[in-house]
XYZ file of C-alpha atoms in Angstrom:
742
model
C 34.484 12.671 29.575
C 31.768 11.119 27.409
C 32.719 7.911 25.669
C 31.599 9.500 22.406
C 34.528 11.914 22.609
C 36.962 9.039 22.944
C 36.123 7.691 19.532
C 35.625 11.027 17.786
C 38.963 12.473 18.867
C 41.228 9.833 17.418
C 43.911 12.069 16.020
C 44.980 12.998 19.576
C 43.727 10.257 21.877
C 42.838 11.433 25.401
C 44.557 9.459 28.158
C 42.563 6.503 29.419
C 40.155 6.431 26.488
C 39.716 3.600 24.020
C 40.583 4.208 20.421
C 37.397 2.572 19.195
C 33.853 2.850 20.494
C 32.866 -0.045 22.720
C 29.113 0.485 22.474
C 28.777 2.070 25.904
C 27.910 5.519 27.175
C 29.272 7.084 30.321
C 26.873 8.322 32.942
C 27.337 11.923 31.844
C 26.343 11.051 28.278
C 23.538 8.665 29.108
C 20.402 8.946 26.997
C 17.108 7.264 27.943
C 16.715 3.975 26.096
C 13.194 4.965 25.055
C 14.686 7.837 23.047
C 17.279 5.637 21.365
C 15.001 2.800 20.394
C 11.529 3.430 19.012
C 8.543 1.544 20.366
C 7.237 -1.344 20.608
C 5.660 0.151 23.700
C 7.635 -0.275 26.909
C 6.262 -2.825 29.360
C 4.451 -0.154 31.352
C 2.225 0.620 28.389
C 1.011 -2.930 28.163
C 1.376 -4.828 31.386
C 3.595 -2.872 33.738
C 6.211 -5.612 33.824
C 8.585 -7.702 31.792
C 6.208 -10.649 31.300
C 4.615 -10.986 27.876
C 1.619 -13.053 26.888
C -0.693 -13.481 23.877
C -3.202 -11.102 25.480
C -0.599 -8.357 25.434
C -0.077 -8.896 21.711
C -3.827 -8.780 21.204
C -3.880 -5.346 22.823
C -0.771 -4.141 21.020
C -2.121 -5.029 17.570
C -5.731 -4.062 18.515
C -6.996 -7.507 17.470
C -9.902 -7.323 19.920
C -11.033 -4.123 18.186
C -10.880 -4.770 14.439
C -10.921 -8.576 14.706
C -14.047 -9.151 16.782
C -15.853 -11.459 16.580
C -13.882 -13.431 13.971
C -10.185 -13.193 14.885
C -8.405 -13.747 18.190
C -4.907 -14.425 19.494
C -4.932 -17.956 20.879
C -3.017 -19.323 23.857
C -0.218 -20.589 21.585
C 0.442 -17.083 20.327
C -1.104 -17.650 16.887
C -4.019 -15.899 15.208
C -7.136 -18.062 15.220
C -10.338 -17.717 13.222
C -13.717 -17.942 14.934
C -15.688 -19.007 11.840
C -19.148 -18.638 13.351
C -18.494 -15.346 15.083
C -19.803 -15.116 18.624
C -21.426 -18.543 18.270
C -18.071 -20.253 17.724
C -17.179 -22.840 20.348
C -13.590 -23.206 21.472
C -13.020 -26.489 19.624
C -14.208 -24.885 16.389
C -11.514 -22.207 16.286
C -9.082 -22.532 13.358
C -5.397 -21.770 13.813
C -4.114 -19.848 10.771
C -0.600 -21.207 11.239
C -1.899 -24.761 10.877
C -3.630 -23.779 7.643
C -0.387 -22.355 6.263
C 1.507 -25.514 7.235
C -1.053 -27.768 5.568
C -1.133 -25.662 2.430
C 2.582 -24.944 1.996
C 4.177 -28.217 3.111
C 5.366 -30.385 0.194
C 2.989 -33.047 -1.025
C 5.486 -35.683 0.071
C 4.932 -34.501 3.660
C 1.145 -34.509 3.452
C 0.802 -30.858 2.438
C -0.679 -29.316 -0.680
C 2.579 -27.917 -2.035
C 1.227 -24.427 -2.684
C 3.464 -21.399 -2.692
C 2.946 -18.218 -0.699
C 1.609 -15.531 -0.798
C -1.732 -17.064 0.038
C -5.342 -15.963 0.298
C -7.361 -17.977 2.815
C -11.098 -17.795 2.113
C -13.422 -18.612 4.991
C -16.965 -19.346 3.734
C -18.227 -19.893 7.279
C -17.317 -16.287 8.092
C -19.069 -15.139 4.908
C -22.206 -17.045 5.920
C -22.108 -15.536 9.401
C -21.766 -12.016 7.979
C -24.842 -12.524 5.794
C -26.874 -13.992 8.621
C -25.789 -11.241 11.014
C -26.850 -8.521 8.560
C -30.187 -10.210 7.962
C -30.789 -10.744 11.682
C -29.978 -7.113 12.471
C -32.583 -5.828 10.005
C -35.173 -8.403 11.064
C -34.713 -7.366 14.701
C -35.040 -3.674 13.838
C -38.162 -4.342 11.739
C -39.759 -6.298 14.553
C -38.943 -3.832 17.324
C -39.905 -0.771 15.262
C -43.220 -2.195 14.066
C -42.164 -1.886 10.442
C -44.684 -3.422 8.048
C -42.408 -4.679 5.266
C -39.354 -6.881 5.043
C -35.668 -6.548 4.256
C -33.924 -8.294 1.357
C -30.416 -7.210 0.504
C -28.263 -7.568 -2.576
C -24.523 -8.154 -2.844
C -22.663 -5.801 -5.228
C -20.443 -8.237 -7.101
C -17.859 -5.535 -7.896
C -16.536 -5.984 -4.327
C -15.291 -9.461 -5.117
C -16.378 -11.207 -8.311
C -14.778 -14.543 -7.470
C -17.086 -17.306 -8.617
C -17.139 -19.196 -5.332
C -17.692 -16.040 -3.281
C -20.715 -15.042 -5.373
C -22.121 -18.575 -5.478
C -21.728 -18.878 -1.700
C -23.614 -15.632 -1.125
C -26.499 -16.737 -3.353
C -26.637 -20.126 -1.638
C -26.270 -18.824 1.921
C -28.794 -16.053 1.323
C -31.407 -18.041 -0.555
C -33.634 -18.584 2.480
C -34.022 -14.822 2.998
C -34.216 -13.751 -0.680
C -30.733 -12.287 -0.851
C -29.867 -11.107 -4.358
C -27.094 -9.531 -6.425
C -26.195 -6.148 -7.886
C -24.364 -5.728 -11.187
C -22.645 -2.671 -12.603
C -21.454 -3.901 -16.004
C -22.382 -6.412 -18.689
C -20.033 -9.192 -17.515
C -21.215 -8.672 -13.940
C -24.805 -8.913 -15.170
C -24.080 -12.186 -16.964
C -22.431 -13.481 -13.799
C -25.384 -12.443 -11.648
C -27.953 -13.899 -14.026
C -26.188 -17.254 -14.060
C -25.797 -17.442 -10.286
C -29.351 -16.325 -9.491
C -30.762 -19.114 -11.651
C -29.935 -21.239 -8.585
C -31.140 -18.667 -6.065
C -34.442 -17.605 -4.592
C -36.858 -16.517 -7.381
C -37.802 -13.467 -5.306
C -34.181 -12.339 -4.957
C -33.541 -8.972 -6.544
C -31.131 -8.480 -9.442
C -30.330 -4.768 -9.337
C -28.777 -3.378 -12.537
C -26.670 -0.290 -11.838
C -23.967 1.453 -13.849
C -23.965 3.117 -17.260
C -25.976 1.178 -19.812
C -26.132 0.717 -23.554
C -28.668 -1.170 -25.649
C -26.916 -4.514 -25.109
C -26.853 -4.094 -21.311
C -30.549 -3.204 -21.251
C -31.426 -6.068 -23.604
C -29.647 -8.505 -21.274
C -31.504 -7.121 -18.261
C -34.858 -7.415 -20.017
C -34.004 -10.927 -21.175
C -33.357 -11.862 -17.549
C -36.939 -10.810 -16.710
C -38.145 -13.131 -19.441
C -36.146 -15.821 -17.642
C -38.220 -15.161 -14.488
C -35.458 -13.323 -12.636
C -36.528 -10.419 -10.416
C -34.510 -7.810 -12.326
C -34.690 -4.053 -11.773
C -33.074 -1.602 -14.211
C -31.863 1.394 -12.217
C -31.477 4.532 -14.334
C -28.133 6.256 -13.808
C -28.710 8.656 -16.713
C -31.950 10.079 -18.012
C -31.153 8.982 -21.584
C -31.231 5.318 -20.533
C -35.006 5.486 -20.146
C -35.536 5.897 -23.912
C -33.607 2.665 -24.533
C -35.589 0.836 -21.842
C -38.929 1.886 -23.300
C -37.937 1.112 -26.902
C -36.245 -2.269 -26.293
C -38.893 -3.502 -23.833
C -41.573 -2.959 -26.482
C -39.505 -4.813 -29.097
C -38.938 -7.741 -26.730
C -42.497 -7.623 -25.341
C -41.163 -7.458 -21.808
C -42.682 -5.345 -19.065
C -39.654 -3.840 -17.280
C -39.231 -2.939 -13.641
C -37.500 0.423 -13.425
C -35.792 2.321 -10.658
C -33.864 5.573 -10.473
C -30.751 6.521 -8.589
C -31.333 9.843 -6.856
C -28.625 12.406 -6.172
C -29.152 13.423 -2.575
C -28.093 16.685 -0.995
C -26.747 14.695 1.933
C -23.093 13.642 1.674
C -20.171 12.979 3.945
C -16.679 14.378 3.645
C -13.510 12.467 2.905
C -12.505 10.132 0.106
C -15.398 7.701 0.492
C -17.980 10.492 0.250
C -16.708 11.871 -3.044
C -19.292 9.958 -5.119
C -22.271 11.331 -3.201
C -24.096 14.641 -3.095
C -25.431 16.827 -5.906
C -22.092 16.731 -7.747
C -21.768 12.964 -7.523
C -20.798 10.837 -10.506
C -24.042 8.869 -10.683
C -27.740 9.501 -10.464
C -30.497 11.931 -11.336
C -31.420 15.211 -9.684
C -35.000 16.056 -8.751
C -35.730 17.801 -12.058
C -34.560 14.748 -14.022
C -36.566 12.405 -11.801
C -39.709 14.408 -12.567
C -39.028 14.091 -16.301
C -38.654 10.306 -15.888
C -42.067 10.176 -14.184
C -43.639 12.220 -16.974
C -42.066 10.154 -19.759
C -43.140 6.854 -18.173
C -46.640 8.206 -17.701
C -46.818 9.232 -21.367
C -45.644 5.751 -22.381
C -48.255 4.091 -20.173
C -45.500 2.556 -18.051
C -45.645 4.497 -14.787
C -46.563 1.257 -13.030
C -43.073 -0.037 -14.004
C -41.429 2.577 -11.779
C -40.990 0.612 -8.530
C -37.597 1.287 -6.906
C -35.704 4.281 -5.542
C -31.955 3.919 -5.131
C -29.396 6.240 -3.546
C -25.859 6.078 -2.183
C -24.511 8.378 0.521
C -20.958 7.032 0.134
C -18.852 4.116 1.328
C -17.834 3.814 4.971
C -20.612 6.015 6.380
C -18.997 7.039 9.680
C -22.034 7.668 11.905
C -25.731 6.909 12.235
C -26.509 10.651 12.381
C -25.264 11.079 8.795
C -27.049 7.869 7.803
C -30.314 9.141 9.299
C -30.057 12.427 7.384
C -29.540 10.708 4.059
C -32.167 8.010 4.533
C -34.751 10.563 5.681
C -34.129 12.706 2.592
C -34.480 9.662 0.323
C -37.655 8.572 2.112
C -39.211 11.969 1.332
C -38.376 11.489 -2.377
C -39.897 8.008 -2.207
C -43.133 9.372 -0.753
C -43.274 12.096 -3.414
C -42.967 9.466 -6.147
C -45.875 7.580 -4.583
C -47.884 10.832 -4.614
C -47.076 11.309 -8.309
C -48.548 7.892 -9.137
C -45.491 5.667 -9.413
C -45.977 2.055 -8.306
C -43.221 2.283 -5.685
C -42.292 -0.939 -3.870
C -38.616 -0.857 -2.830
C -36.197 1.652 -1.359
C -32.566 0.677 -1.974
C -30.259 2.490 0.462
C -27.145 1.460 -1.484
C -23.809 0.763 0.146
C -22.100 2.597 2.961
C -22.345 0.096 5.803
C -18.787 0.423 7.047
C -16.386 -1.774 8.956
C -13.896 -0.919 11.660
C -10.445 -1.365 10.110
C -8.507 0.026 13.074
C -10.652 -1.024 16.031
C -11.176 2.578 17.162
C -14.978 2.686 16.665
C -14.556 6.328 15.697
C -16.703 8.514 13.447
C -13.720 10.791 12.836
C -11.766 8.262 10.748
C -12.142 7.132 7.139
C -11.242 3.591 8.235
C -13.604 3.201 11.167
C -17.280 3.547 12.054
C -18.990 4.421 15.311
C -21.917 1.996 15.101
C -22.752 -1.704 15.128
C -24.807 -3.696 12.619
C -27.770 -3.430 14.947
C -27.445 0.339 15.315
C -27.111 0.780 11.560
C -30.214 -1.298 10.838
C -32.258 0.454 13.509
C -31.328 3.894 12.139
C -32.449 2.891 8.614
C -35.744 1.284 9.674
C -36.611 4.056 12.115
C -35.956 6.847 9.616
C -37.996 5.327 6.782
C -40.879 4.320 9.064
C -41.065 7.818 10.541
C -41.254 9.569 7.152
C -43.687 7.079 5.606
C -45.997 7.150 8.620
C -46.122 10.948 8.530
C -46.945 10.850 4.800
C -49.388 7.958 5.187
C -47.386 5.844 2.728
C -47.143 2.077 2.853
C -43.774 0.916 4.193
C -41.472 -0.127 1.313
C -39.374 -3.251 1.064
C -35.884 -2.399 2.337
C -32.826 -3.232 0.269
C -29.135 -2.483 0.828
C -25.966 -3.077 -1.200
C -23.572 -3.805 1.654
C -20.642 -5.421 -0.144
C -17.703 -4.286 1.975
C -19.430 -5.303 5.203
C -20.276 -8.747 3.807
C -16.995 -9.933 2.285
C -14.159 -8.027 4.000
C -13.773 -10.374 6.986
C -13.919 -13.662 5.097
C -10.537 -13.339 3.383
C -7.026 -13.270 4.895
C -3.871 -12.551 2.908
C -0.836 -14.372 4.331
C 2.696 -13.558 3.220
C 6.224 -14.091 4.429
C 9.069 -11.832 5.460
C 12.131 -13.294 3.774
C 14.786 -10.974 5.180
C 15.220 -7.797 7.195
C 17.702 -4.986 7.189
C 19.912 -5.206 10.271
C 21.688 -2.013 11.367
C 25.425 -2.571 11.122
C 27.679 -1.461 13.962
C 29.625 1.618 12.829
C 33.209 0.675 11.930
C 35.389 3.455 13.310
C 39.100 3.114 14.101
C 41.995 5.461 14.735
C 43.844 4.662 11.509
C 40.759 5.234 9.350
C 39.967 8.557 10.982
C 43.559 9.782 10.752
C 43.510 8.880 7.051
C 40.286 10.873 6.725
C 41.510 13.909 8.641
C 44.625 14.181 6.483
C 42.495 14.546 3.335
C 39.957 17.059 4.676
C 39.704 20.594 3.379
C 40.198 23.450 5.816
C 36.427 23.914 6.333
C 35.830 20.180 6.769
C 38.750 19.982 9.186
C 37.198 22.787 11.234
C 33.900 20.828 11.354
C 35.782 17.766 12.589
C 37.514 19.731 15.357
C 34.216 21.382 16.371
C 32.593 17.935 16.472
C 35.374 16.704 18.752
C 35.009 19.696 21.079
C 31.220 19.313 21.235
C 31.610 15.613 22.034
C 34.052 16.421 24.834
C 31.521 18.857 26.348
C 28.562 16.476 25.860
C 26.734 18.970 23.597
C 24.637 16.521 21.638
C 22.772 18.980 19.420
C 26.048 20.558 18.322
C 27.490 17.093 17.691
C 24.676 16.348 15.260
C 25.057 19.725 13.558
C 28.811 19.418 12.977
C 28.574 15.745 12.015
C 25.999 16.558 9.355
C 28.014 19.508 8.090
C 31.163 17.402 7.961
C 29.380 14.703 6.018
C 28.033 17.155 3.458
C 31.468 18.692 2.891
C 33.012 15.245 2.467
C 30.353 14.268 -0.051
C 31.222 17.341 -2.084
C 34.915 16.422 -1.886
C 34.092 12.911 -3.066
C 32.132 14.280 -6.023
C 35.102 16.471 -6.902
C 37.433 13.475 -6.770
C 39.563 14.781 -3.902
C 38.316 12.179 -1.399
C 38.504 8.407 -1.811
C 35.730 5.939 -1.167
C 37.563 4.572 1.900
C 37.614 8.074 3.406
C 33.955 8.631 2.569
C 33.134 5.339 4.269
C 35.074 6.479 7.336
C 33.060 9.694 7.655
C 29.827 7.719 7.122
C 30.817 5.409 9.977
C 31.741 8.342 12.197
C 28.436 10.147 11.588
C 26.468 6.945 12.162
C 28.339 6.439 15.410
C 27.508 9.974 16.549
C 23.821 9.452 15.734
C 23.728 6.100 17.488
C 25.479 7.384 20.628
C 23.170 10.380 20.890
C 20.075 8.350 20.120
C 19.030 10.048 16.881
C 19.698 7.151 14.515
C 16.703 5.593 12.832
C 15.774 2.369 14.687
C 13.196 1.344 12.075
C 14.073 -1.769 10.117
C 12.889 -2.764 6.672
C 11.337 -6.232 6.388
C 11.408 -7.575 2.837
C 8.189 -9.480 2.142
C 7.378 -12.025 -0.550
C 4.512 -9.996 -1.955
C 3.521 -7.419 -4.550
C 1.759 -4.497 -2.934
C 0.317 -3.455 -6.293
C -1.206 -6.888 -6.883
C -2.473 -7.810 -3.420
C -3.043 -4.532 -1.531
C -3.626 -1.988 -4.336
C -5.855 0.269 -2.236
C -2.943 1.083 0.057
C -0.956 2.383 -2.894
C -3.908 3.953 -4.704
C -5.920 5.711 -1.975
C -3.937 5.170 1.219
C -6.406 2.615 2.587
C -5.057 1.008 5.749
C -5.624 -2.614 6.707
C -4.713 -4.475 9.906
C -1.382 -6.262 9.375
C -0.266 -8.616 12.134
C 2.199 -11.505 12.565
C 0.047 -14.648 12.619
C 2.397 -16.425 15.056
C 5.001 -15.755 17.788
C 2.489 -13.517 19.547
C 3.400 -15.070 22.880
C 6.724 -13.217 22.442
C 7.267 -9.511 22.956
C 8.078 -7.904 19.567
C 11.585 -6.500 19.832
C 11.829 -4.115 16.875
C 9.737 -1.854 14.715
C 9.725 -2.075 10.950
C 8.173 -1.166 7.644
C 7.365 -3.675 4.901
C 9.030 -3.587 1.482
C 7.635 -5.706 -1.356
C 9.373 -7.513 -4.240
C 8.618 -4.986 -6.963
C 11.223 -2.699 -8.475
C 9.194 0.333 -7.432
C 9.893 2.819 -4.660
C 6.154 2.929 -3.877
C 6.197 -0.793 -3.138
C 6.341 -0.432 0.617
C 3.941 -0.231 3.542
C 4.974 2.510 5.932
C 1.601 3.511 7.385
C -0.393 1.301 9.716
C -3.626 1.440 11.675
C -3.531 3.659 14.718
C -1.569 6.329 12.868
C 1.743 4.463 13.220
C 4.505 4.773 10.626
C 6.010 1.413 11.612
C 4.816 -1.950 12.897
C 5.948 -3.858 16.010
C 7.720 -6.961 14.721
C 9.840 -9.848 15.962
C 13.446 -10.537 15.100
C 13.713 -13.040 12.275
C 14.868 -16.389 13.581
C 18.148 -17.980 12.550
C 20.221 -14.843 12.347
C 17.706 -12.952 10.223
C 16.870 -15.828 7.882
C 13.970 -17.616 9.581
C 10.364 -17.970 8.511
C 8.132 -15.110 9.646
C 4.490 -15.001 8.539
C 2.249 -11.953 8.507
C -1.428 -11.583 7.739
C -3.349 -8.725 6.150
C -6.936 -8.803 7.407
C -10.295 -7.313 6.310
C -9.160 -7.218 2.685
C -11.884 -9.393 1.163
C -13.486 -6.458 -0.690
C -12.002 -4.831 -3.819
C -8.328 -5.837 -3.406
C -8.433 -8.880 -5.676
C -10.479 -7.118 -8.351
C -8.269 -4.016 -8.380
C -4.895 -5.795 -8.267
C -2.686 -5.555 -11.354
C 0.429 -7.339 -12.629
C 3.089 -4.725 -11.937
C 6.543 -6.284 -12.529
C 4.517 -9.291 -13.767
C 3.738 -10.497 -10.258
C 0.393 -12.296 -10.418
C -2.123 -13.007 -7.702
C -1.568 -15.251 -4.660
C -2.483 -18.888 -4.259
C -6.012 -19.316 -2.915
C -7.485 -21.904 -0.563
C -11.019 -22.306 0.677
C -11.130 -23.472 4.300
C -14.235 -24.602 6.152
C -14.681 -25.473 9.799
C -14.900 -29.210 10.415
C -14.940 -31.628 13.316
C -11.523 -33.071 12.450
C -8.441 -32.911 14.679
C -7.420 -29.448 13.427
C -10.971 -28.019 13.191
C -10.734 -27.300 9.478
C -10.833 -28.817 6.022
C -9.326 -27.340 2.858
C -12.168 -27.775 0.373
C -10.501 -26.077 -2.576
C -6.910 -25.118 -3.388
C -5.740 -23.125 -6.416
C -2.107 -22.243 -7.144
C -1.412 -18.634 -7.979
C -0.825 -17.600 -11.608
C 2.422 -18.909 -13.045
C 5.061 -16.891 -14.864
C 3.530 -18.198 -18.085
C 0.056 -17.047 -17.017
C 1.106 -13.466 -16.310
C 3.122 -13.336 -19.536
C -0.022 -14.280 -21.466
C -1.875 -11.374 -19.840
C 0.567 -9.046 -21.624
C 0.093 -10.844 -24.974
C 3.280 -12.933 -24.818
C 3.244 -16.585 -25.901
C 5.084 -18.693 -23.309
C 5.164 -21.841 -25.460
C 6.972 -20.025 -28.268
C 9.242 -18.294 -25.759
C 10.135 -21.689 -24.310
C 11.066 -23.101 -27.707
C 13.224 -20.067 -28.497
C 15.077 -20.308 -25.199
C 15.446 -24.091 -25.438
C 17.091 -23.896 -28.844
C 19.343 -21.098 -27.615
C 20.353 -23.121 -24.551
C 21.133 -26.171 -26.695
C 23.283 -24.031 -28.985
C 25.319 -22.267 -26.312
C 25.102 -24.455 -23.213
C 24.875 -28.025 -24.486
C 27.695 -28.372 -27.037
C 31.260 -29.765 -26.693
C 32.518 -33.254 -25.933
C 32.712 -32.459 -22.249
C 36.091 -34.150 -21.705
C 38.839 -31.836 -22.942
C 41.125 -34.953 -23.347
C 42.491 -36.547 -26.530
C 41.437 -40.146 -27.196
C 43.024 -42.854 -29.342
C 41.175 -44.438 -32.247
C 39.949 -47.446 -30.253
C 38.350 -45.262 -27.650
C 37.076 -42.629 -30.059
C 33.739 -44.281 -30.790
C 32.985 -44.972 -27.145
C 33.910 -41.374 -26.199
C 31.692 -40.002 -28.943
C 28.734 -42.024 -27.698
C 29.384 -40.991 -24.115
C 29.610 -37.345 -25.101
C 26.413 -37.641 -27.119
C 24.588 -39.140 -24.132
C 26.042 -36.474 -21.854
C 24.865 -33.680 -24.168
C 21.406 -35.199 -24.475
C 21.081 -35.417 -20.709
C 22.381 -31.891 -20.310
C 19.945 -30.554 -22.920
C 17.067 -32.338 -21.221
C 18.002 -30.842 -17.852
C 18.227 -27.356 -19.344
C 14.840 -27.748 -21.013
C 13.305 -29.012 -17.795
C 14.697 -26.043 -15.886
C 13.332 -23.566 -18.443
C 9.900 -25.195 -18.500
C 9.758 -25.217 -14.716
C 10.427 -21.475 -14.662
C 7.432 -20.839 -16.921
C 5.193 -23.067 -14.799
C 6.161 -21.671 -11.378
C 4.759 -18.588 -9.679
C 6.758 -15.345 -10.023
C 7.275 -15.081 -6.262
C 10.327 -16.273 -4.346
C 10.314 -19.974 -3.487
C 10.972 -20.159 0.236
C 11.195 -23.798 1.440
C 9.883 -24.104 4.990
C 12.669 -26.575 5.827
C 15.427 -24.331 4.540
C 16.893 -21.157 5.963
C 16.916 -18.321 3.473
C 20.021 -16.203 3.238
C 20.323 -12.749 1.714
C 23.131 -12.529 -0.809
C 23.393 -9.027 -2.172
C 20.050 -8.252 -3.770
C 18.932 -11.852 -4.210
C 18.349 -15.041 -2.269
C 19.737 -18.536 -2.339
C 18.840 -21.841 -0.739
C 20.665 -24.305 1.501
C 21.151 -26.807 -1.266
C 19.853 -27.674 -4.696
C 17.993 -30.795 -3.553
C 15.759 -28.853 -1.151
C 15.101 -26.205 -3.790
C 14.126 -28.763 -6.422
C 11.922 -30.657 -3.948
C 9.850 -27.574 -3.312
C 9.745 -26.499 -6.946
C 8.756 -29.964 -8.112
C 5.916 -30.116 -5.585
C 4.522 -26.886 -7.022
C 4.998 -27.783 -10.675
C 2.364 -29.060 -13.031
C 2.056 -32.792 -13.495
C 4.128 -34.436 -16.212
C 1.333 -34.551 -18.761
C 0.765 -30.807 -18.290
C 4.394 -29.909 -18.999
C 5.333 -28.675 -22.429
C 7.159 -31.036 -24.734
C 10.933 -30.884 -24.530
C 11.321 -32.221 -28.062
C 12.579 -29.998 -30.846
C 9.826 -28.331 -32.839
């Protein structure tokens, strides 16, 4: 008889059977382990044996696919960065775990005392991406006999961080790399940065424009910047003509053309004839006529278009570029002084390592294949039309910045499936309270268990549970009895192998702040443990963030998986476990909000060096404090602090603290002692309040202290360790607010 029947039929216990389930199945009730426990893949899928190595983890998480050539699993089982791509030598690789240790260790231990979550910026990777893009186009130009050059621009909307933009201008100066702006603040940013760039670098002005935007763009030409105003709407041309005459500036004008070519899916929704931006052919002809009438047709020098982000294949790219090249040649025929064709964005990256044209998060081409398709298509059309080859420009933001940034965060706890608590007394108590229909379900469940009919077991268990829930709602069943039926049904599911093996890992992160594209458009990013990859992951899990929002979870992963292979948390579910989100350097920081008032992560800039650990932290910035995010929502933390301090002094700092009568001789001494005690207590309360305003909103997880779940919150080993970590993250004494009464 199946062991399941032994524990289900507790009212009349069969001879020789235990009264409580012992966790085992008899041979007749055996279920394959692979059906009971979800993947990680069995050994046969990876290596055909029980041995596990870092290379197996690399295959499991597809690191060799999406990570190449910048990320690898090293021999220690940690993720390493190859900052110079394929040119990186072994001693130049940077271990991400060592970066986290340096950054998060307390200052007293030689660390920087920063709190996670953490963004690690890698300027060497950014430089390599720029150089690789430039080299790919230069190679295509040379091999195709193209008679003009390539000079790209970086669309700052992808990541407007000052140091990212300044790095791109500096790294790209030798090959005239420029910037693209889509708003007035982005234009101001680009103008300032390009003052230190190559004078031939393009400043492409996209987006909707008013008189102030156009005036700024024209002023930048007066400042000897190579600025091009790209018309998104026909009406913008009137402003350009009028303001340029008032400022006595000869503008350089381009138009954004709406192509017929578009690709399907989310990233293609801004392309095609119905796209949000650009002019159709009829409007372009009116622009030509109006410029000619104003004596400014020579100012028309650039054609811009955008097929859509994440162009999946070179065949689609070729179609779009060829169509645009025909428009370019027609503009030359009409007398425009055409010089540049700007192919826009669309150069995609492979988020899942599949190299597939069928996925929104992958592409089927390399940088070299992309560049060759562009150069070949434009050369072919221009040669047929006997038109001089134009300067080539692209706005490849995602492809430039995605790889250079890694988001690192920590799993602070995980749900652990509890063993069902089923005993004879509890079940007898339950059976006595069941209605006639529920009692029939229980007896049918027992009979099905005796016969080993697993499908029927599940059916009757579910039906029994539903009836008991209704009884509980009616008040005819107690909570102890409801718990007993819950335990019984969980036991049935576990024995049969239908219970959910997926665990929930609670991570010290806000999804809405740090990975908003996952929530907003379902964008998937590679998420991988950055250490312990020499170990076989033993469970699968989803990730749940800190926010009080049911959408604050990650339950879709690259490869189409609804869970992620993960390791058991060390120390009984309370150890430190670090994960990294990769390829998120574009858009995520700019789009992130302050849901639940969780601000952005701490940020460090890490460069490769010849030191013992192969890296140097060249800049470190703590994440926004509680006070910072409160200010974003128009609160005034300093006034809040004073209000709370006075309240704490009123309710928490009064009383003589002794509760004992004193004689007259001792009264004065006791009064002084109590006064000193209250002053010290008030000072400690004020310090605690101020520290809360100055610290980040995220959980403080000391690396030296095990973290224990306690209900819905978390507590630390002891107060000294907590304060040591908090103090290392706090502002210096002269930056703290005054504790004195206002």
